Amino acid sequence: MSPRTAAALRGGDRSLRDHLIATAERLIADRGVAGLTVRDIARAAGVADGVLYNHFADKEELLAHALHAHVRAAGERAGGPAPEPGTGTVGANLRAHLIRALALHAAVLPAFAGLLHQPRVLARFAELPSPAAGGSVRAELADYLRAEQRLGRVAPDARPDAVAALVVGVCHDLVLGHLLDPAAPAPAELPAQTVDDLIVTLLHGIAPAPD
């Protein structure tokens, strides 16, 4: 190990590979992934440029692992664990799922948007296991609703996958809308009434009440 590499790891117990992933993840969180170079990562990690290739086949592999770590960290920061089926009310739980999903998408969508011209990174990322313990936001919410159906708290003819797709669609609309137009409200600034309106619509739909 070179003196420079040793200095980069001094005071810690993680491997150099983990150090490089953590460094790249921090850069993605701070500045996004667009334009991020091997030299940027190496300098931030305190190692020579060529050291990266001792631990990764190429830059794309390192970025995929860093993006994986970024999504996992964002999920841990997104408001704690999801509500358990059978607790609280379905409306309050849907609201919690929506708030968590918005926070997660606000943290990770900018990074993915910056990778649209780097399909190899996205392909490498897709090969990795899900960074979220409960799977994707859509799968987690759909599973929650199916569990509530079994408990009789959600109508038996409800469509959990469709509801989950609608929630994810709202997240994409709000987050990408803010990215394209910074003057648009950020997801974190969404008025409480707007969130309430979304939840009421999910719970009751748009059909008129029966006579």
JSON list of C-alpha atoms in Angstrom, two decimals:
[
{"chain": "A", "resi": 1, "resn": "MET", "atom": "CA", "xyz": [0.00, 0.00, 0.00]},
{"chain": "A", "resi": 2, "resn": "SER", "atom": "CA", "xyz": [1.40, 3.37, -1.00]},
{"chain": "A", "resi": 3, "resn": "PRO", "atom": "CA", "xyz": [1.85, 6.12, 1.62]},
{"chain": "A", "resi": 4, "resn": "ARG", "atom": "CA", "xyz": [-0.91, 8.12, -0.08]},
{"chain": "A", "resi": 5, "resn": "THR", "atom": "CA", "xyz": [-3.33, 5.20, 0.05]},
{"chain": "A", "resi": 6, "resn": "ALA", "atom": "CA", "xyz": [-2.44, 4.49, 3.65]},
{"chain": "A", "resi": 7, "resn": "ALA", "atom": "CA", "xyz": [-3.13, 8.11, 4.54]},
{"chain": "A", "resi": 8, "resn": "ALA", "atom": "CA", "xyz": [-6.53, 7.93, 2.89]},
{"chain": "A", "resi": 9, "resn": "LEU", "atom": "CA", "xyz": [-7.52, 5.03, 5.15]},
{"chain": "A", "resi": 10, "resn": "ARG", "atom": "CA", "xyz": [-5.83, 6.18, 8.34]},
{"chain": "A", "resi": 11, "resn": "GLY", "atom": "CA", "xyz": [-8.11, 6.09, 11.36]},
{"chain": "A", "resi": 12, "resn": "GLY", "atom": "CA", "xyz": [-10.68, 3.75, 9.83]},
{"chain": "A", "resi": 13, "resn": "ASP", "atom": "CA", "xyz": [-11.28, 0.05, 9.48]},
{"chain": "A", "resi": 14, "resn": "ARG", "atom": "CA", "xyz": [-12.97, -0.13, 6.07]},
{"chain": "A", "resi": 15, "resn": "SER", "atom": "CA", "xyz": [-11.29, -1.50, 2.99]},
{"chain": "A", "resi": 16, "resn": "LEU", "atom": "CA", "xyz": [-10.00, 0.71, 0.21]},
{"chain": "A", "resi": 17, "resn": "ARG", "atom": "CA", "xyz": [-12.78, -0.57, -2.04]},
{"chain": "A", "resi": 18, "resn": "ASP", "atom": "CA", "xyz": [-15.39, 0.51, 0.52]},
{"chain": "A", "resi": 19, "resn": "HIS", "atom": "CA", "xyz": [-13.58, 3.83, 0.94]},
{"chain": "A", "resi": 20, "resn": "LEU", "atom": "CA", "xyz": [-13.80, 4.48, -2.81]},
{"chain": "A", "resi": 21, "resn": "ILE", "atom": "CA", "xyz": [-17.51, 3.60, -2.90]},
{"chain": "A", "resi": 22, "resn": "ALA", "atom": "CA", "xyz": [-18.23, 5.84, 0.10]},
{"chain": "A", "resi": 23, "resn": "THR", "atom": "CA", "xyz": [-16.28, 8.70, -1.47]},
{"chain": "A", "resi": 24, "resn": "ALA", "atom": "CA", "xyz": [-18.10, 8.39, -4.80]},
{"chain": "A", "resi": 25, "resn": "GLU", "atom": "CA", "xyz": [-21.44, 8.17, -2.98]},
{"chain": "A", "resi": 26, "resn": "ARG", "atom": "CA", "xyz": [-20.66, 11.38, -1.09]},
{"chain": "A", "resi": 27, "resn": "LEU", "atom": "CA", "xyz": [-19.79, 13.15, -4.33]},
{"chain": "A", "resi": 28, "resn": "ILE", "atom": "CA", "xyz": [-23.03, 11.97, -5.92]},
{"chain": "A", "resi": 29, "resn": "ALA", "atom": "CA", "xyz": [-25.00, 13.26, -2.92]},
{"chain": "A", "resi": 30, "resn": "ASP", "atom": "CA", "xyz": [-23.17, 16.62, -2.91]},
{"chain": "A", "resi": 31, "resn": "ARG", "atom": "CA", "xyz": [-22.91, 17.46, -6.62]},
{"chain": "A", "resi": 32, "resn": "GLY", "atom": "CA", "xyz": [-24.71, 14.79, -8.63]},
{"chain": "A", "resi": 33, "resn": "VAL", "atom": "CA", "xyz": [-23.22, 12.32, -11.04]},
{"chain": "A", "resi": 34, "resn": "ALA", "atom": "CA", "xyz": [-23.10, 14.36, -14.26]},
{"chain": "A", "resi": 35, "resn": "GLY", "atom": "CA", "xyz": [-19.50, 15.11, -15.18]},
{"chain": "A", "resi": 36, "resn": "LEU", "atom": "CA", "xyz": [-18.09, 13.07, -12.29]},
{"chain": "A", "resi": 37, "resn": "THR", "atom": "CA", "xyz": [-14.69, 11.75, -13.34]},
{"chain": "A", "resi": 38, "resn": "VAL", "atom": "CA", "xyz": [-12.26, 9.13, -12.09]},
{"chain": "A", "resi": 39, "resn": "ARG", "atom": "CA", "xyz": [-9.87, 11.96, -11.18]},
{"chain": "A", "resi": 40, "resn": "ASP", "atom": "CA", "xyz": [-12.59, 13.69, -9.11]},
{"chain": "A", "resi": 41, "resn": "ILE", "atom": "CA", "xyz": [-13.21, 10.50, -7.14]},
{"chain": "A", "resi": 42, "resn": "ALA", "atom": "CA", "xyz": [-9.52, 9.71, -6.70]},
{"chain": "A", "resi": 43, "resn": "ARG", "atom": "CA", "xyz": [-8.72, 13.20, -5.44]},
{"chain": "A", "resi": 44, "resn": "ALA", "atom": "CA", "xyz": [-11.60, 13.17, -2.98]},
{"chain": "A", "resi": 45, "resn": "ALA", "atom": "CA", "xyz": [-10.54, 9.70, -1.81]},
{"chain": "A", "resi": 46, "resn": "GLY", "atom": "CA", "xyz": [-6.91, 10.76, -1.43]},
{"chain": "A", "resi": 47, "resn": "VAL", "atom": "CA", "xyz": [-5.52, 8.14, -3.80]},
{"chain": "A", "resi": 48, "resn": "ALA", "atom": "CA", "xyz": [-3.86, 8.03, -7.20]},
{"chain": "A", "resi": 49, "resn": "ASP", "atom": "CA", "xyz": [-6.16, 7.79, -10.22]},
{"chain": "A", "resi": 50, "resn": "GLY", "atom": "CA", "xyz": [-5.05, 4.31, -11.17]},
{"chain": "A", "resi": 51, "resn": "VAL", "atom": "CA", "xyz": [-5.92, 2.85, -7.75]},
{"chain": "A", "resi": 52, "resn": "LEU", "atom": "CA", "xyz": [-9.60, 2.69, -8.74]},
{"chain": "A", "resi": 53, "resn": "TYR", "atom": "CA", "xyz": [-8.84, 0.11, -11.41]},
{"chain": "A", "resi": 54, "resn": "ASN", "atom": "CA", "xyz": [-7.28, -2.22, -8.84]},
{"chain": "A", "resi": 55, "resn": "HIS", "atom": "CA", "xyz": [-10.73, -2.65, -7.28]},
{"chain": "A", "resi": 56, "resn": "PHE", "atom": "CA", "xyz": [-13.22, -2.04, -10.10]},
{"chain": "A", "resi": 57, "resn": "ALA", "atom": "CA", "xyz": [-13.32, -3.12, -13.73]},
{"chain": "A", "resi": 58, "resn": "ASP", "atom": "CA", "xyz": [-14.10, 0.45, -14.81]},
{"chain": "A", "resi": 59, "resn": "LYS", "atom": "CA", "xyz": [-15.63, 3.71, -13.69]},
{"chain": "A", "resi": 60, "resn": "GLU", "atom": "CA", "xyz": [-19.12, 2.41, -14.47]},
{"chain": "A", "resi": 61, "resn": "GLU", "atom": "CA", "xyz": [-18.80, -0.39, -11.93]},
{"chain": "A", "resi": 62, "resn": "LEU", "atom": "CA", "xyz": [-17.68, 2.04, -9.22]},
{"chain": "A", "resi": 63, "resn": "LEU", "atom": "CA", "xyz": [-20.50, 4.49, -10.00]},
{"chain": "A", "resi": 64, "resn": "ALA", "atom": "CA", "xyz": [-23.07, 1.68, -9.94]},
{"chain": "A", "resi": 65, "resn": "HIS", "atom": "CA", "xyz": [-21.96, 0.62, -6.46]},
{"chain": "A", "resi": 66, "resn": "ALA", "atom": "CA", "xyz": [-21.86, 4.26, -5.32]},
{"chain": "A", "resi": 67, "resn": "LEU", "atom": "CA", "xyz": [-25.37, 4.83, -6.67]},
{"chain": "A", "resi": 68, "resn": "HIS", "atom": "CA", "xyz": [-26.52, 1.69, -4.87]},
{"chain": "A", "resi": 69, "resn": "ALA", "atom": "CA", "xyz": [-25.07, 3.05, -1.61]},
{"chain": "A", "resi": 70, "resn": "HIS", "atom": "CA", "xyz": [-26.69, 6.43, -2.29]},
{"chain": "A", "resi": 71, "resn": "VAL", "atom": "CA", "xyz": [-30.15, 4.90, -2.72]},
{"chain": "A", "resi": 72, "resn": "ARG", "atom": "CA", "xyz": [-29.70, 2.78, 0.41]},
{"chain": "A", "resi": 73, "resn": "ALA", "atom": "CA", "xyz": [-28.62, 5.81, 2.47]},
{"chain": "A", "resi": 74, "resn": "ALA", "atom": "CA", "xyz": [-31.50, 7.89, 1.12]},
{"chain": "A", "resi": 75, "resn": "GLY", "atom": "CA", "xyz": [-33.94, 5.16, 2.11]},
{"chain": "A", "resi": 76, "resn": "GLU", "atom": "CA", "xyz": [-32.56, 5.14, 5.66]},
{"chain": "A", "resi": 77, "resn": "ARG", "atom": "CA", "xyz": [-33.02, 8.92, 5.87]},
{"chain": "A", "resi": 78, "resn": "ALA", "atom": "CA", "xyz": [-36.52, 8.96, 4.40]},
{"chain": "A", "resi": 79, "resn": "GLY", "atom": "CA", "xyz": [-38.48, 9.05, 7.61]},
{"chain": "A", "resi": 80, "resn": "GLY", "atom": "CA", "xyz": [-37.96, 5.76, 9.40]},
{"chain": "A", "resi": 81, "resn": "PRO", "atom": "CA", "xyz": [-39.61, 2.40, 8.73]},
{"chain": "A", "resi": 82, "resn": "ALA", "atom": "CA", "xyz": [-42.87, 2.17, 6.81]},
{"chain": "A", "resi": 83, "resn": "PRO", "atom": "CA", "xyz": [-46.08, 1.75, 8.84]},
{"chain": "A", "resi": 84, "resn": "GLU", "atom": "CA", "xyz": [-47.04, -1.81, 9.69]},
{"chain": "A", "resi": 85, "resn": "PRO", "atom": "CA", "xyz": [-50.33, -3.20, 8.31]},
{"chain": "A", "resi": 86, "resn": "GLY", "atom": "CA", "xyz": [-53.11, -3.12, 10.89]},
{"chain": "A", "resi": 87, "resn": "THR", "atom": "CA", "xyz": [-51.68, -0.17, 12.82]},
{"chain": "A", "resi": 88, "resn": "GLY", "atom": "CA", "xyz": [-53.06, 3.37, 12.85]},
{"chain": "A", "resi": 89, "resn": "THR", "atom": "CA", "xyz": [-55.46, 4.16, 10.01]},
{"chain": "A", "resi": 90, "resn": "VAL", "atom": "CA", "xyz": [-55.08, 3.31, 6.35]},
{"chain": "A", "resi": 91, "resn": "GLY", "atom": "CA", "xyz": [-55.30, 7.00, 5.48]},
{"chain": "A", "resi": 92, "resn": "ALA", "atom": "CA", "xyz": [-52.54, 7.98, 7.89]},
{"chain": "A", "resi": 93, "resn": "ASN", "atom": "CA", "xyz": [-50.40, 5.09, 6.69]},
{"chain": "A", "resi": 94, "resn": "LEU", "atom": "CA", "xyz": [-50.88, 6.06, 3.04]},
{"chain": "A", "resi": 95, "resn": "ARG", "atom": "CA", "xyz": [-49.81, 9.58, 3.94]},
{"chain": "A", "resi": 96, "resn": "ALA", "atom": "CA", "xyz": [-46.66, 8.23, 5.64]},
{"chain": "A", "resi": 97, "resn": "HIS", "atom": "CA", "xyz": [-45.87, 6.09, 2.59]},
{"chain": "A", "resi": 98, "resn": "LEU", "atom": "CA", "xyz": [-46.32, 9.08, 0.29]},
{"chain": "A", "resi": 99, "resn": "ILE", "atom": "CA", "xyz": [-44.10, 11.37, 2.41]},
{"chain": "A", "resi": 100, "resn": "ARG", "atom": "CA", "xyz": [-41.38, 8.69, 2.57]},
{"chain": "A", "resi": 101, "resn": "ALA", "atom": "CA", "xyz": [-41.62, 8.07, -1.17]},
{"chain": "A", "resi": 102, "resn": "LEU", "atom": "CA", "xyz": [-41.34, 11.78, -1.93]},
{"chain": "A", "resi": 103, "resn": "ALA", "atom": "CA", "xyz": [-38.25, 12.13, 0.28]},
{"chain": "A", "resi": 104, "resn": "LEU", "atom": "CA", "xyz": [-36.61, 9.12, -1.33]},
{"chain": "A", "resi": 105, "resn": "HIS", "atom": "CA", "xyz": [-37.35, 10.23, -4.88]},
{"chain": "A", "resi": 106, "resn": "ALA", "atom": "CA", "xyz": [-36.17, 13.77, -4.15]},
{"chain": "A", "resi": 107, "resn": "ALA", "atom": "CA", "xyz": [-32.85, 12.32, -2.98]},
{"chain": "A", "resi": 108, "resn": "VAL", "atom": "CA", "xyz": [-32.22, 9.81, -5.76]},
{"chain": "A", "resi": 109, "resn": "LEU", "atom": "CA", "xyz": [-33.97, 10.99, -8.94]},
{"chain": "A", "resi": 110, "resn": "PRO", "atom": "CA", "xyz": [-31.45, 13.77, -9.64]},
{"chain": "A", "resi": 111, "resn": "ALA", "atom": "CA", "xyz": [-28.66, 11.18, -9.63]},
{"chain": "A", "resi": 112, "resn": "PHE", "atom": "CA", "xyz": [-30.54, 8.89, -11.99]},
{"chain": "A", "resi": 113, "resn": "ALA", "atom": "CA", "xyz": [-31.42, 11.81, -14.26]},
{"chain": "A", "resi": 114, "resn": "GLY", "atom": "CA", "xyz": [-27.72, 12.61, -14.51]},
{"chain": "A", "resi": 115, "resn": "LEU", "atom": "CA", "xyz": [-27.06, 9.07, -15.72]},
{"chain": "A", "resi": 116, "resn": "LEU", "atom": "CA", "xyz": [-29.45, 9.03, -18.67]},
{"chain": "A", "resi": 117, "resn": "HIS", "atom": "CA", "xyz": [-26.50, 9.36, -21.04]},
{"chain": "A", "resi": 118, "resn": "GLN", "atom": "CA", "xyz": [-24.57, 6.61, -19.22]},
{"chain": "A", "resi": 119, "resn": "PRO", "atom": "CA", "xyz": [-26.65, 3.46, -19.80]},
{"chain": "A", "resi": 120, "resn": "ARG", "atom": "CA", "xyz": [-23.77, 1.19, -18.79]},
{"chain": "A", "resi": 121, "resn": "VAL", "atom": "CA", "xyz": [-23.89, 2.55, -15.24]},
{"chain": "A", "resi": 122, "resn": "LEU", "atom": "CA", "xyz": [-27.65, 1.98, -15.08]},
{"chain": "A", "resi": 123, "resn": "ALA", "atom": "CA", "xyz": [-27.22, -1.55, -16.44]},
{"chain": "A", "resi": 124, "resn": "ARG", "atom": "CA", "xyz": [-24.59, -2.31, -13.77]},
{"chain": "A", "resi": 125, "resn": "PHE", "atom": "CA", "xyz": [-26.87, -0.85, -11.09]},
{"chain": "A", "resi": 126, "resn": "ALA", "atom": "CA", "xyz": [-29.75, -3.06, -12.26]},
{"chain": "A", "resi": 127, "resn": "GLU", "atom": "CA", "xyz": [-27.55, -6.14, -11.74]},
{"chain": "A", "resi": 128, "resn": "LEU", "atom": "CA", "xyz": [-27.09, -5.35, -8.03]},
{"chain": "A", "resi": 129, "resn": "PRO", "atom": "CA", "xyz": [-29.57, -6.51, -5.35]},
{"chain": "A", "resi": 130, "resn": "SER", "atom": "CA", "xyz": [-32.25, -4.05, -4.31]},
{"chain": "A", "resi": 131, "resn": "PRO", "atom": "CA", "xyz": [-30.73, -1.40, -2.03]},
{"chain": "A", "resi": 132, "resn": "ALA", "atom": "CA", "xyz": [-33.99, -1.17, -0.06]},
{"chain": "A", "resi": 133, "resn": "ALA", "atom": "CA", "xyz": [-34.90, -3.81, 2.52]},
{"chain": "A", "resi": 134, "resn": "GLY", "atom": "CA", "xyz": [-38.55, -3.80, 1.40]},
{"chain": "A", "resi": 135, "resn": "GLY", "atom": "CA", "xyz": [-37.78, -3.65, -2.31]},
{"chain": "A", "resi": 136, "resn": "SER", "atom": "CA", "xyz": [-38.86, -0.73, -4.47]},
{"chain": "A", "resi": 137, "resn": "VAL", "atom": "CA", "xyz": [-41.23, 1.96, -3.22]},
{"chain": "A", "resi": 138, "resn": "ARG", "atom": "CA", "xyz": [-43.91, 0.61, -5.53]},
{"chain": "A", "resi": 139, "resn": "ALA", "atom": "CA", "xyz": [-43.51, -2.98, -4.35]},
{"chain": "A", "resi": 140, "resn": "GLU", "atom": "CA", "xyz": [-43.39, -1.97, -0.69]},
{"chain": "A", "resi": 141, "resn": "LEU", "atom": "CA", "xyz": [-46.63, 0.04, -0.91]},
{"chain": "A", "resi": 142, "resn": "ALA", "atom": "CA", "xyz": [-48.42, -2.61, -2.96]},
{"chain": "A", "resi": 143, "resn": "ASP", "atom": "CA", "xyz": [-47.43, -5.28, -0.43]},
{"chain": "A", "resi": 144, "resn": "TYR", "atom": "CA", "xyz": [-48.68, -3.06, 2.41]},
{"chain": "A", "resi": 145, "resn": "LEU", "atom": "CA", "xyz": [-52.07, -2.60, 0.73]},
{"chain": "A", "resi": 146, "resn": "ARG", "atom": "CA", "xyz": [-52.42, -6.33, 0.04]},
{"chain": "A", "resi": 147, "resn": "ALA", "atom": "CA", "xyz": [-51.75, -6.99, 3.73]},
{"chain": "A", "resi": 148, "resn": "GLU", "atom": "CA", "xyz": [-54.45, -4.47, 4.65]},
{"chain": "A", "resi": 149, "resn": "GLN", "atom": "CA", "xyz": [-56.80, -6.23, 2.25]},
{"chain": "A", "resi": 150, "resn": "ARG", "atom": "CA", "xyz": [-56.25, -9.48, 4.10]},
{"chain": "A", "resi": 151, "resn": "LEU", "atom": "CA", "xyz": [-57.08, -7.67, 7.33]},
{"chain": "A", "resi": 152, "resn": "GLY", "atom": "CA", "xyz": [-60.29, -6.31, 5.82]},
{"chain": "A", "resi": 153, "resn": "ARG", "atom": "CA", "xyz": [-59.17, -2.67, 6.08]},
{"chain": "A", "resi": 154, "resn": "VAL", "atom": "CA", "xyz": [-58.94, -2.19, 2.29]},
{"chain": "A", "resi": 155, "resn": "ALA", "atom": "CA", "xyz": [-61.70, -3.14, -0.14]},
{"chain": "A", "resi": 156, "resn": "PRO", "atom": "CA", "xyz": [-61.24, -6.62, -1.63]},
{"chain": "A", "resi": 157, "resn": "ASP", "atom": "CA", "xyz": [-61.65, -5.26, -5.16]},
{"chain": "A", "resi": 158, "resn": "ALA", "atom": "CA", "xyz": [-59.02, -2.51, -4.71]},
{"chain": "A", "resi": 159, "resn": "ARG", "atom": "CA", "xyz": [-55.98, -2.68, -6.98]},
{"chain": "A", "resi": 160, "resn": "PRO", "atom": "CA", "xyz": [-52.83, -2.32, -4.83]},
{"chain": "A", "resi": 161, "resn": "ASP", "atom": "CA", "xyz": [-50.44, -2.29, -7.77]},
{"chain": "A", "resi": 162, "resn": "ALA", "atom": "CA", "xyz": [-52.41, 0.50, -9.45]},
{"chain": "A", "resi": 163, "resn": "VAL", "atom": "CA", "xyz": [-52.48, 2.57, -6.26]},
{"chain": "A", "resi": 164, "resn": "ALA", "atom": "CA", "xyz": [-48.72, 2.10, -5.81]},
{"chain": "A", "resi": 165, "resn": "ALA", "atom": "CA", "xyz": [-48.12, 3.13, -9.43]},
{"chain": "A", "resi": 166, "resn": "LEU", "atom": "CA", "xyz": [-50.16, 6.30, -8.88]},
{"chain": "A", "resi": 167, "resn": "VAL", "atom": "CA", "xyz": [-48.12, 7.22, -5.80]},
{"chain": "A", "resi": 168, "resn": "VAL", "atom": "CA", "xyz": [-44.83, 6.69, -7.64]},
{"chain": "A", "resi": 169, "resn": "GLY", "atom": "CA", "xyz": [-46.20, 8.74, -10.54]},
{"chain": "A", "resi": 170, "resn": "VAL", "atom": "CA", "xyz": [-46.97, 11.63, -8.17]},
{"chain": "A", "resi": 171, "resn": "CYS", "atom": "CA", "xyz": [-43.40, 11.45, -6.84]},
{"chain": "A", "resi": 172, "resn": "HIS", "atom": "CA", "xyz": [-41.91, 11.52, -10.32]},
{"chain": "A", "resi": 173, "resn": "ASP", "atom": "CA", "xyz": [-44.14, 14.43, -11.36]},
{"chain": "A", "resi": 174, "resn": "LEU", "atom": "CA", "xyz": [-43.28, 16.56, -8.33]},
{"chain": "A", "resi": 175, "resn": "VAL", "atom": "CA", "xyz": [-39.56, 15.80, -8.20]},
{"chain": "A", "resi": 176, "resn": "LEU", "atom": "CA", "xyz": [-38.87, 16.00, -11.93]},
{"chain": "A", "resi": 177, "resn": "GLY", "atom": "CA", "xyz": [-41.09, 19.07, -12.20]},
{"chain": "A", "resi": 178, "resn": "HIS", "atom": "CA", "xyz": [-38.89, 20.82, -9.64]},
{"chain": "A", "resi": 179, "resn": "LEU", "atom": "CA", "xyz": [-35.71, 19.68, -11.40]},
{"chain": "A", "resi": 180, "resn": "LEU", "atom": "CA", "xyz": [-36.95, 21.10, -14.70]},
{"chain": "A", "resi": 181, "resn": "ASP", "atom": "CA", "xyz": [-38.30, 24.26, -13.12]},
{"chain": "A", "resi": 182, "resn": "PRO", "atom": "CA", "xyz": [-36.58, 25.23, -9.85]},
{"chain": "A", "resi": 183, "resn": "ALA", "atom": "CA", "xyz": [-39.31, 27.82, -9.30]},
{"chain": "A", "resi": 184, "resn": "ALA", "atom": "CA", "xyz": [-41.82, 24.99, -8.87]},
{"chain": "A", "resi": 185, "resn": "PRO", "atom": "CA", "xyz": [-42.42, 23.89, -5.25]},
{"chain": "A", "resi": 186, "resn": "ALA", "atom": "CA", "xyz": [-39.90, 21.38, -3.96]},
{"chain": "A", "resi": 187, "resn": "PRO", "atom": "CA", "xyz": [-41.41, 18.09, -2.71]},
{"chain": "A", "resi": 188, "resn": "ALA", "atom": "CA", "xyz": [-40.43, 18.99, 0.86]},
{"chain": "A", "resi": 189, "resn": "GLU", "atom": "CA", "xyz": [-42.44, 22.22, 0.51]},
{"chain": "A", "resi": 190, "resn": "LEU", "atom": "CA", "xyz": [-45.62, 20.49, -0.67]},
{"chain": "A", "resi": 191, "resn": "PRO", "atom": "CA", "xyz": [-48.59, 22.01, 1.20]},
{"chain": "A", "resi": 192, "resn": "ALA", "atom": "CA", "xyz": [-50.24, 19.69, 3.72]},
{"chain": "A", "resi": 193, "resn": "GLN", "atom": "CA", "xyz": [-53.59, 20.25, 1.99]},
{"chain": "A", "resi": 194, "resn": "THR", "atom": "CA", "xyz": [-52.19, 18.93, -1.28]},
{"chain": "A", "resi": 195, "resn": "VAL", "atom": "CA", "xyz": [-50.99, 15.79, 0.46]},
{"chain": "A", "resi": 196, "resn": "ASP", "atom": "CA", "xyz": [-54.40, 15.40, 2.13]},
{"chain": "A", "resi": 197, "resn": "ASP", "atom": "CA", "xyz": [-56.15, 15.81, -1.23]},
{"chain": "A", "resi": 198, "resn": "LEU", "atom": "CA", "xyz": [-53.98, 13.10, -2.77]},
{"chain": "A", "resi": 199, "resn": "ILE", "atom": "CA", "xyz": [-54.72, 10.70, 0.08]},
{"chain": "A", "resi": 200, "resn": "VAL", "atom": "CA", "xyz": [-58.48, 11.37, -0.04]},
{"chain": "A", "resi": 201, "resn": "THR", "atom": "CA", "xyz": [-58.46, 10.72, -3.79]},
{"chain": "A", "resi": 202, "resn": "LEU", "atom": "CA", "xyz": [-56.55, 7.46, -3.31]},
{"chain": "A", "resi": 203, "resn": "LEU", "atom": "CA", "xyz": [-58.98, 6.37, -0.60]},
{"chain": "A", "resi": 204, "resn": "HIS", "atom": "CA", "xyz": [-62.23, 7.36, -2.28]},
{"chain": "A", "resi": 205, "resn": "GLY", "atom": "CA", "xyz": [-61.48, 7.70, -5.98]},
{"chain": "A", "resi": 206, "resn": "ILE", "atom": "CA", "xyz": [-63.49, 9.94, -8.28]},
{"chain": "A", "resi": 207, "resn": "ALA", "atom": "CA", "xyz": [-66.71, 7.97, -8.65]},
{"chain": "A", "resi": 208, "resn": "PRO", "atom": "CA", "xyz": [-69.89, 9.61, -7.31]},
{"chain": "A", "resi": 209, "resn": "ALA", "atom": "CA", "xyz": [-71.21, 8.28, -4.02]},
{"chain": "A", "resi": 210, "resn": "PRO", "atom": "CA", "xyz": [-73.99, 5.68, -4.43]},
{"chain": "A", "resi": 211, "resn": "ASP", "atom": "CA", "xyz": [-77.54, 6.86, -3.82]}
]
